[in-house]
Amino acid sequence: MPISLSSTPMFSRIISQSSSRAFSTSSALLNRCIVYTQNGDPAQVLSAITYPKLPSPPPNTVNLKFLLSPINPADINTIEGVYPSRPKPTSNIATSGLGSQDQPVFVGGNEGLAQVVDVGEGVQGLENGDWVVMDQPQLGTWSTSRNVPFHGVIKLPASGLTEAHGATMTVNPTTAYNMLDGFVKLQEGDWVVQNGANSAVGQLVIQIAKERGLNTINFVRSRDDMGPLVTHLESLGATKVLTYDDLNDRSLRSKIKEWTGGQDIRLALNCVGGDPTTAMAKLLGQDSHLVSYGAMSKKPLSLPTSLHIFKNLTSHGFWQTNWSRTHSRTEKEELITKLAEMMKEGKLKAPEHTIITIGPQVSDEEATEKVRSIFAEMAEGKFRKKVLLKLEEPAACA
Amino acid sequence: MPISLSSTPMFSRIISQSSSRAFSTSSALLNRCIVYTQNGDPAQVLSAITYPKLPSPPPNTVNLKFLLSPINPADINTIEGVYPSRPKPTSNIATSGLGSQDQPVFVGGNEGLAQVVDVGEGVQGLENGDWVVMDQPQLGTWSTSRNVPFHGVIKLPASGLTEAHGATMTVNPTTAYNMLDGFVKLQEGDWVVQNGANSAVGQLVIQIAKERGLNTINFVRSRDDMGPLVTHLESLGATKVLTYDDLNDRSLRSKIKEWTGGQDIRLALNCVGGDPTTAMAKLLGQDSHLVSYGAMSKKPLSLPTSLHIFKNLTSHGFWQTNWSRTHSRTEKEELITKLAEMMKEGKLKAPEHTIITIGPQVSDEEATEKVRSIFAEMAEGKFRKKVLLKLEEPAACA
């Protein structure tokens, strides 16, 4: 049976792709999630399992129906067992077999958009039909349905967002926003420099900086035809787009000085590492901050000690999971609201994406094969867009 | 004429080596300073010049007699022209020749102990006979006498300090104190790790940490006979002394865990750079800080980005000159007072040192030759102690 690459119409009444939020108890349906029992290559260790309808949510929990959940690079590392944030094992979705007390599983997925379907006793501020995003890491968003603590989710505004916006809200946009906000007190007209500017976070940095009136110098890998990329990043609001090769150009410093009017650049964002990052750090002025959130080159961050000592450069890391751990619920709600507003106003675009739907008529074996093949293709670099997973409740006869 | 390597008795009445502070107007004497007119190898570009008695200090300045001034590694870099802090040219100590308006000079020396000899109009809080240290960089401390703004110096306590204490107060002890104080809120019993533990600053870190009830793990280069060095550092208060080779020992982590009782180490001090520093950074726990104040290996600081991102490691530089620039006079006076108290109580030893005296009977040519030879010998690593320069007023007939 073929697996559809777009949402099947069967349950479109229930799982609305638009922002109108139809709601159904749909008690006859089964559930499905993507799990693993040991770390390894996702293309080998992931399985789809079907599990029965969950019991009504216990006190202080809500039952969620997941609408759309991304497969992020960190999810792969998590499954491989090389990511510091790990899911807790799940043993309460089945009475026997995988997902039961005898055979706990790890449910994949850290980020995602869900709809509240049922509300347990004591839950405050959430109602059936609300769209929510995850406020706790590794809740297992590659599921059709989970019962989760109500303080583990944050409510989205009532309308105006697409599912793709909601599904990709809590990792990349928050990272971009917080890196621009948390290290240097930037004023309108200030300059920020970043590498990996074409990454998902990089593109969000450009858009949020633009919205804040900040100028960005954006470094990307050079390619044969730079035109379309430059045009795209400029359309998002990039002030300047340069390549890592330009970092070797001796005239770069004077060019930048001309652009900035001699003003010091005090914030650099890095997801690359290695030599281009060293060169980028040297463009920074006195009392500046280098914030690293990735290491795509897999090379360490190497900085001349003199930059630290004499220019008072501080080198930080940024991890949204850690930010979340150390900030109040109010701060997190405010942040999500701000980002959602920017999205509604068209100032923050959802990432280019492909939605992979696993429909109701697909067997667990077929779903497993499909999911594994997606990861195999991702490892080969086939998808150049964000992959969003839409799991639909399997029909009882599938 | 030989140059004495200890203080000549001739002016011992005036320049007391003890803490009794005799004072004389000594109007008949000339002055001397060590200068350069262009950057280069100190063993080639430095000259001693003699200049007449200075006029009475202008309003808001004091006339200082320098008692003892160190030759610090940074002084060498300054003369070479590779240090970011540079002296202003001096053109008002002679009416013609070097040091006059026609031939401005750079007077060497950043740190030093001086005695107030005359006080200009408007000066507050300073009297003749007071001992002072420099609160502004590059005031030209390799001089017998300078008029300097009174807010450019900080008064020391009235008694109990040796000249060597005072002469070496404002660079290394302040650096050690501020690195232990300014980055992590440490409590008694906490652990700090450092490399270059045998350096001047490293030894001060050990003593100040000991005084604050902090434990230190101290890394040094391994040598054939470790015994005396370990004994020495332990006598200063080092909790543990290890070598850079120990960083390759797989059991080190569990050994340290045993020592600390599993408590995270959150502060590392680095003056080395290169691989041993990378390895040392990996010993740090969550939310820790690596503070670099030197790069003796001349290798950059290379850190896995994951330490920044997932362990929230922050990498800083520390430069006392910058600290001084960004802190209030009150804060600086408090710091100097604290350090002076620790010195008086015997809790902070003056560095092992050699005093090089250039006496009153030495001609400028001889003094120049002597100073240059000191720097040539320092470059060869001959002095393994701090070199302190004692310039005495040249006799009119020298």
Short mmCIF file of N, CA and C in Angstrom, two decimals, chain B residues 28-132:
data_model
loop_
_atom_site.label_atom_id
_atom_site.label_comp_id
_atom_site.label_asym_id
_atom_site.label_seq_id
_atom_site.Cartn_x
_atom_site.Cartn_y
_atom_site.Cartn_z
N ALA B 28 69.62 68.52 44.95
CA ALA B 28 70.81 68.57 44.12
C ALA B 28 70.85 67.45 43.09
N LEU B 29 69.97 66.45 43.27
CA LEU B 29 70.10 65.25 42.44
C LEU B 29 69.51 65.44 41.05
N LEU B 30 70.05 64.69 40.12
CA LEU B 30 69.46 64.59 38.79
C LEU B 30 68.48 63.43 38.78
N ASN B 31 67.83 63.24 37.64
CA ASN B 31 66.91 62.12 37.48
C ASN B 31 67.37 61.23 36.34
N ARG B 32 66.80 60.03 36.33
CA ARG B 32 67.15 59.11 35.25
C ARG B 32 65.92 58.28 34.88
N CYS B 33 65.78 57.96 33.61
CA CYS B 33 64.73 57.01 33.22
C CYS B 33 65.21 56.16 32.04
N ILE B 34 64.47 55.09 31.82
CA ILE B 34 64.79 54.15 30.74
C ILE B 34 63.77 54.37 29.63
N VAL B 35 64.28 54.74 28.45
CA VAL B 35 63.37 55.17 27.39
C VAL B 35 63.65 54.45 26.07
N TYR B 36 62.72 54.61 25.14
CA TYR B 36 62.94 54.18 23.76
C TYR B 36 62.19 55.14 22.85
N THR B 37 62.68 55.26 21.64
CA THR B 37 62.03 56.17 20.70
C THR B 37 61.33 55.40 19.58
N GLN B 38 61.71 54.15 19.43
CA GLN B 38 60.98 53.34 18.46
C GLN B 38 60.86 51.92 18.98
N ASN B 39 59.83 51.21 18.53
CA ASN B 39 59.60 49.84 18.97
C ASN B 39 60.68 48.91 18.43
N GLY B 40 60.96 47.90 19.20
CA GLY B 40 61.94 46.90 18.75
C GLY B 40 62.36 46.03 19.92
N ASP B 41 63.42 45.27 19.70
CA ASP B 41 63.98 44.42 20.73
C ASP B 41 64.50 45.30 21.87
N PRO B 42 63.98 45.10 23.09
CA PRO B 42 64.42 45.95 24.21
C PRO B 42 65.94 45.96 24.37
N ALA B 43 66.59 44.84 24.04
CA ALA B 43 68.04 44.76 24.19
C ALA B 43 68.75 45.64 23.16
N GLN B 44 67.98 46.22 22.24
CA GLN B 44 68.59 47.11 21.24
C GLN B 44 68.05 48.54 21.28
N VAL B 45 66.82 48.71 21.70
CA VAL B 45 66.23 50.05 21.56
C VAL B 45 66.18 50.84 22.86
N LEU B 46 66.44 50.20 24.00
CA LEU B 46 66.33 50.93 25.26
C LEU B 46 67.57 51.78 25.53
N SER B 47 67.36 52.94 26.13
CA SER B 47 68.48 53.78 26.56
C SER B 47 68.17 54.37 27.92
N ALA B 48 69.21 54.58 28.70
CA ALA B 48 69.05 55.33 29.95
C ALA B 48 69.37 56.78 29.64
N ILE B 49 68.52 57.68 30.11
CA ILE B 49 68.85 59.10 29.96
C ILE B 49 68.76 59.79 31.32
N THR B 50 69.54 60.83 31.45
CA THR B 50 69.53 61.63 32.66
C THR B 50 68.78 62.93 32.36
N TYR B 51 67.96 63.34 33.29
CA TYR B 51 67.23 64.60 33.07
C TYR B 51 67.22 65.38 34.37
N PRO B 52 67.03 66.70 34.24
CA PRO B 52 67.14 67.54 35.44
C PRO B 52 65.98 67.35 36.42
N LYS B 53 66.19 67.89 37.60
CA LYS B 53 65.12 67.88 38.60
C LYS B 53 63.86 68.46 37.95
N LEU B 54 62.73 67.83 38.21
CA LEU B 54 61.48 68.30 37.61
C LEU B 54 60.98 69.54 38.33
N PRO B 55 60.21 70.38 37.64
CA PRO B 55 59.58 71.52 38.32
C PRO B 55 58.57 71.02 39.35
N SER B 56 58.16 71.88 40.25
CA SER B 56 57.13 71.49 41.23
C SER B 56 55.92 70.97 40.49
N PRO B 57 55.24 69.97 41.07
CA PRO B 57 54.12 69.37 40.35
C PRO B 57 53.01 70.38 40.08
N PRO B 58 52.50 70.43 38.86
CA PRO B 58 51.37 71.30 38.50
C PRO B 58 50.13 70.93 39.31
N PRO B 59 49.09 71.77 39.28
CA PRO B 59 47.86 71.46 40.01
C PRO B 59 47.37 70.05 39.69
N ASN B 60 46.86 69.38 40.72
CA ASN B 60 46.28 68.04 40.59
C ASN B 60 47.27 66.95 40.19
N THR B 61 48.55 67.25 40.32
CA THR B 61 49.54 66.19 40.09
C THR B 61 50.43 66.06 41.32
N VAL B 62 51.08 64.92 41.41
CA VAL B 62 52.05 64.69 42.49
C VAL B 62 53.40 64.36 41.87
N ASN B 63 54.45 64.73 42.57
CA ASN B 63 55.77 64.30 42.15
C ASN B 63 56.10 63.00 42.86
N LEU B 64 56.46 62.01 42.07
CA LEU B 64 56.75 60.68 42.61
C LEU B 64 58.22 60.35 42.48
N LYS B 65 58.73 59.71 43.50
CA LYS B 65 60.05 59.08 43.43
C LYS B 65 59.79 57.57 43.37
N PHE B 66 60.23 56.95 42.28
CA PHE B 66 59.99 55.52 42.15
C PHE B 66 61.00 54.74 42.98
N LEU B 67 60.50 53.83 43.77
CA LEU B 67 61.36 53.06 44.68
C LEU B 67 61.78 51.73 44.07
N LEU B 68 60.88 51.09 43.34
CA LEU B 68 61.18 49.76 42.80
C LEU B 68 60.12 49.45 41.74
N SER B 69 60.59 49.01 40.55
CA SER B 69 59.63 48.76 39.46
C SER B 69 59.99 47.47 38.75
N PRO B 70 59.02 46.57 38.58
CA PRO B 70 59.33 45.30 37.93
C PRO B 70 59.51 45.44 36.42
N ILE B 71 60.23 44.49 35.87
CA ILE B 71 60.22 44.30 34.41
C ILE B 71 59.30 43.10 34.17
N ASN B 72 58.10 43.38 33.69
CA ASN B 72 57.12 42.32 33.44
C ASN B 72 57.19 41.86 31.98
N PRO B 73 56.75 40.63 31.71
CA PRO B 73 56.72 40.18 30.32
C PRO B 73 55.98 41.15 29.39
N ALA B 74 54.90 41.73 29.90
CA ALA B 74 54.13 42.65 29.05
C ALA B 74 54.94 43.89 28.70
N ASP B 75 55.90 44.27 29.57
CA ASP B 75 56.74 45.43 29.24
C ASP B 75 57.55 45.15 27.97
N ILE B 76 58.01 43.92 27.86
CA ILE B 76 58.79 43.55 26.67
C ILE B 76 57.91 43.67 25.43
N ASN B 77 56.70 43.12 25.50
CA ASN B 77 55.77 43.21 24.36
C ASN B 77 55.44 44.66 24.03
N THR B 78 55.36 45.49 25.06
CA THR B 78 55.05 46.91 24.84
C THR B 78 56.18 47.57 24.05
N ILE B 79 57.40 47.29 24.47
CA ILE B 79 58.55 47.89 23.78
C ILE B 79 58.65 47.35 22.35
N GLU B 80 58.33 46.08 22.20
CA GLU B 80 58.34 45.49 20.85
C GLU B 80 57.24 46.07 19.97
N GLY B 81 56.25 46.68 20.61
CA GLY B 81 55.15 47.28 19.84
C GLY B 81 54.03 46.31 19.55
N VAL B 82 54.02 45.16 20.25
CA VAL B 82 52.98 44.16 19.98
C VAL B 82 51.97 44.05 21.12
N TYR B 83 51.98 45.04 22.00
CA TYR B 83 51.05 45.00 23.13
C TYR B 83 50.00 46.08 22.89
N PRO B 84 48.73 45.79 23.18
CA PRO B 84 47.70 46.77 22.84
C PRO B 84 47.70 48.02 23.71
N SER B 85 48.39 47.98 24.84
CA SER B 85 48.44 49.15 25.71
C SER B 85 49.79 49.83 25.48
N ARG B 86 49.77 51.09 25.12
CA ARG B 86 51.02 51.79 24.78
C ARG B 86 51.19 53.04 25.62
N PRO B 87 52.43 53.38 25.95
CA PRO B 87 52.64 54.63 26.69
C PRO B 87 52.44 55.83 25.76
N LYS B 88 52.07 56.97 26.37
CA LYS B 88 52.06 58.22 25.60
C LYS B 88 53.50 58.74 25.55
N PRO B 89 53.85 59.44 24.48
CA PRO B 89 55.22 59.98 24.43
C PRO B 89 55.42 61.06 25.51
N THR B 90 56.61 61.10 26.04
CA THR B 90 56.97 62.09 27.06
C THR B 90 57.89 63.12 26.41
N SER B 91 57.54 64.39 26.58
CA SER B 91 58.36 65.43 25.94
C SER B 91 58.62 66.61 26.87
N ASN B 92 58.39 66.38 28.18
CA ASN B 92 58.50 67.52 29.10
C ASN B 92 59.49 67.29 30.23
N ILE B 93 60.40 66.34 30.05
CA ILE B 93 61.36 66.13 31.14
C ILE B 93 62.72 66.74 30.82
N ALA B 94 62.92 67.11 29.55
CA ALA B 94 64.20 67.73 29.20
C ALA B 94 63.92 68.97 28.37
N THR B 95 64.84 69.92 28.39
CA THR B 95 64.63 71.12 27.57
C THR B 95 65.20 70.93 26.17
N SER B 96 66.12 70.00 26.04
CA SER B 96 66.62 69.68 24.70
C SER B 96 67.03 68.21 24.67
N GLY B 97 67.20 67.67 23.49
CA GLY B 97 67.60 66.26 23.36
C GLY B 97 66.45 65.33 23.71
N LEU B 98 66.79 64.07 24.02
CA LEU B 98 65.79 63.05 24.31
C LEU B 98 64.92 63.47 25.50
N GLY B 99 63.62 63.38 25.31
CA GLY B 99 62.70 63.76 26.38
C GLY B 99 62.24 65.19 26.30
N SER B 100 62.71 65.91 25.28
CA SER B 100 62.26 67.30 25.07
C SER B 100 61.19 67.30 23.98
N GLN B 101 60.63 68.48 23.73
CA GLN B 101 59.58 68.59 22.72
C GLN B 101 60.09 68.16 21.34
N ASP B 102 61.36 68.37 21.10
CA ASP B 102 61.93 67.99 19.79
C ASP B 102 62.10 66.49 19.67
N GLN B 103 62.40 65.84 20.77
CA GLN B 103 62.67 64.41 20.71
C GLN B 103 61.88 63.67 21.80
N PRO B 104 60.58 63.53 21.61
CA PRO B 104 59.79 62.81 22.62
C PRO B 104 60.26 61.37 22.76
N VAL B 105 60.09 60.83 23.93
CA VAL B 105 60.50 59.44 24.19
C VAL B 105 59.33 58.68 24.81
N PHE B 106 59.42 57.38 24.74
CA PHE B 106 58.52 56.54 25.54
C PHE B 106 59.30 56.09 26.76
N VAL B 107 58.77 56.38 27.93
CA VAL B 107 59.42 55.92 29.15
C VAL B 107 58.86 54.54 29.49
N GLY B 108 59.75 53.58 29.69
CA GLY B 108 59.32 52.21 29.95
C GLY B 108 58.73 52.04 31.34
N GLY B 109 58.04 50.92 31.52
CA GLY B 109 57.57 50.56 32.86
C GLY B 109 56.11 50.88 33.09
N ASN B 110 55.36 49.86 33.46
CA ASN B 110 53.91 49.97 33.65
C ASN B 110 53.55 49.86 35.14
N GLU B 111 54.33 49.11 35.86
CA GLU B 111 54.01 48.83 37.26
C GLU B 111 55.14 49.35 38.14
N GLY B 112 54.83 49.71 39.37
CA GLY B 112 55.91 50.12 40.24
C GLY B 112 55.42 50.73 41.53
N LEU B 113 56.35 50.79 42.47
CA LEU B 113 56.08 51.41 43.77
C LEU B 113 56.77 52.77 43.79
N ALA B 114 56.04 53.78 44.22
CA ALA B 114 56.64 55.11 44.29
C ALA B 114 56.28 55.77 45.62
N GLN B 115 57.04 56.80 45.93
CA GLN B 115 56.77 57.58 47.13
C GLN B 115 56.41 59.00 46.70
N VAL B 116 55.40 59.55 47.33
CA VAL B 116 55.03 60.93 47.02
C VAL B 116 56.08 61.86 47.62
N VAL B 117 56.62 62.74 46.78
CA VAL B 117 57.70 63.62 47.21
C VAL B 117 57.24 65.07 47.22
N ASP B 118 56.27 65.37 46.38
CA ASP B 118 55.74 66.75 46.36
C ASP B 118 54.30 66.68 45.82
N VAL B 119 53.50 67.59 46.33
CA VAL B 119 52.07 67.53 46.05
C VAL B 119 51.62 68.85 45.44
N GLY B 120 50.99 68.79 44.27
CA GLY B 120 50.52 70.01 43.61
C GLY B 120 49.22 70.50 44.22
N GLU B 121 48.85 71.71 43.81
CA GLU B 121 47.61 72.31 44.29
C GLU B 121 46.42 71.43 43.92
N GLY B 122 45.45 71.31 44.82
CA GLY B 122 44.21 70.59 44.50
C GLY B 122 44.27 69.09 44.72
N VAL B 123 45.47 68.59 45.03
CA VAL B 123 45.59 67.14 45.24
C VAL B 123 44.92 66.76 46.55
N GLN B 124 44.13 65.69 46.51
CA GLN B 124 43.42 65.25 47.72
C GLN B 124 43.84 63.85 48.11
N GLY B 125 43.98 63.65 49.42
CA GLY B 125 44.19 62.30 49.93
C GLY B 125 45.61 61.78 49.82
N LEU B 126 46.53 62.61 49.41
CA LEU B 126 47.93 62.17 49.32
C LEU B 126 48.83 63.19 50.01
N GLU B 127 49.83 62.65 50.71
CA GLU B 127 50.78 63.53 51.40
C GLU B 127 52.19 63.09 51.07
N ASN B 128 53.13 64.00 51.28
CA ASN B 128 54.53 63.63 51.10
C ASN B 128 54.85 62.43 51.97
N GLY B 129 55.57 61.47 51.40
CA GLY B 129 55.96 60.28 52.15
C GLY B 129 55.07 59.08 51.89
N ASP B 130 53.85 59.32 51.39
CA ASP B 130 52.95 58.20 51.10
C ASP B 130 53.56 57.27 50.06
N TRP B 131 53.32 56.00 50.26
CA TRP B 131 53.64 55.02 49.21
C TRP B 131 52.44 54.87 48.31
N VAL B 132 52.69 54.85 47.02
CA VAL B 132 51.58 54.69 46.06
C VAL B 132 51.94 53.68 44.98
#
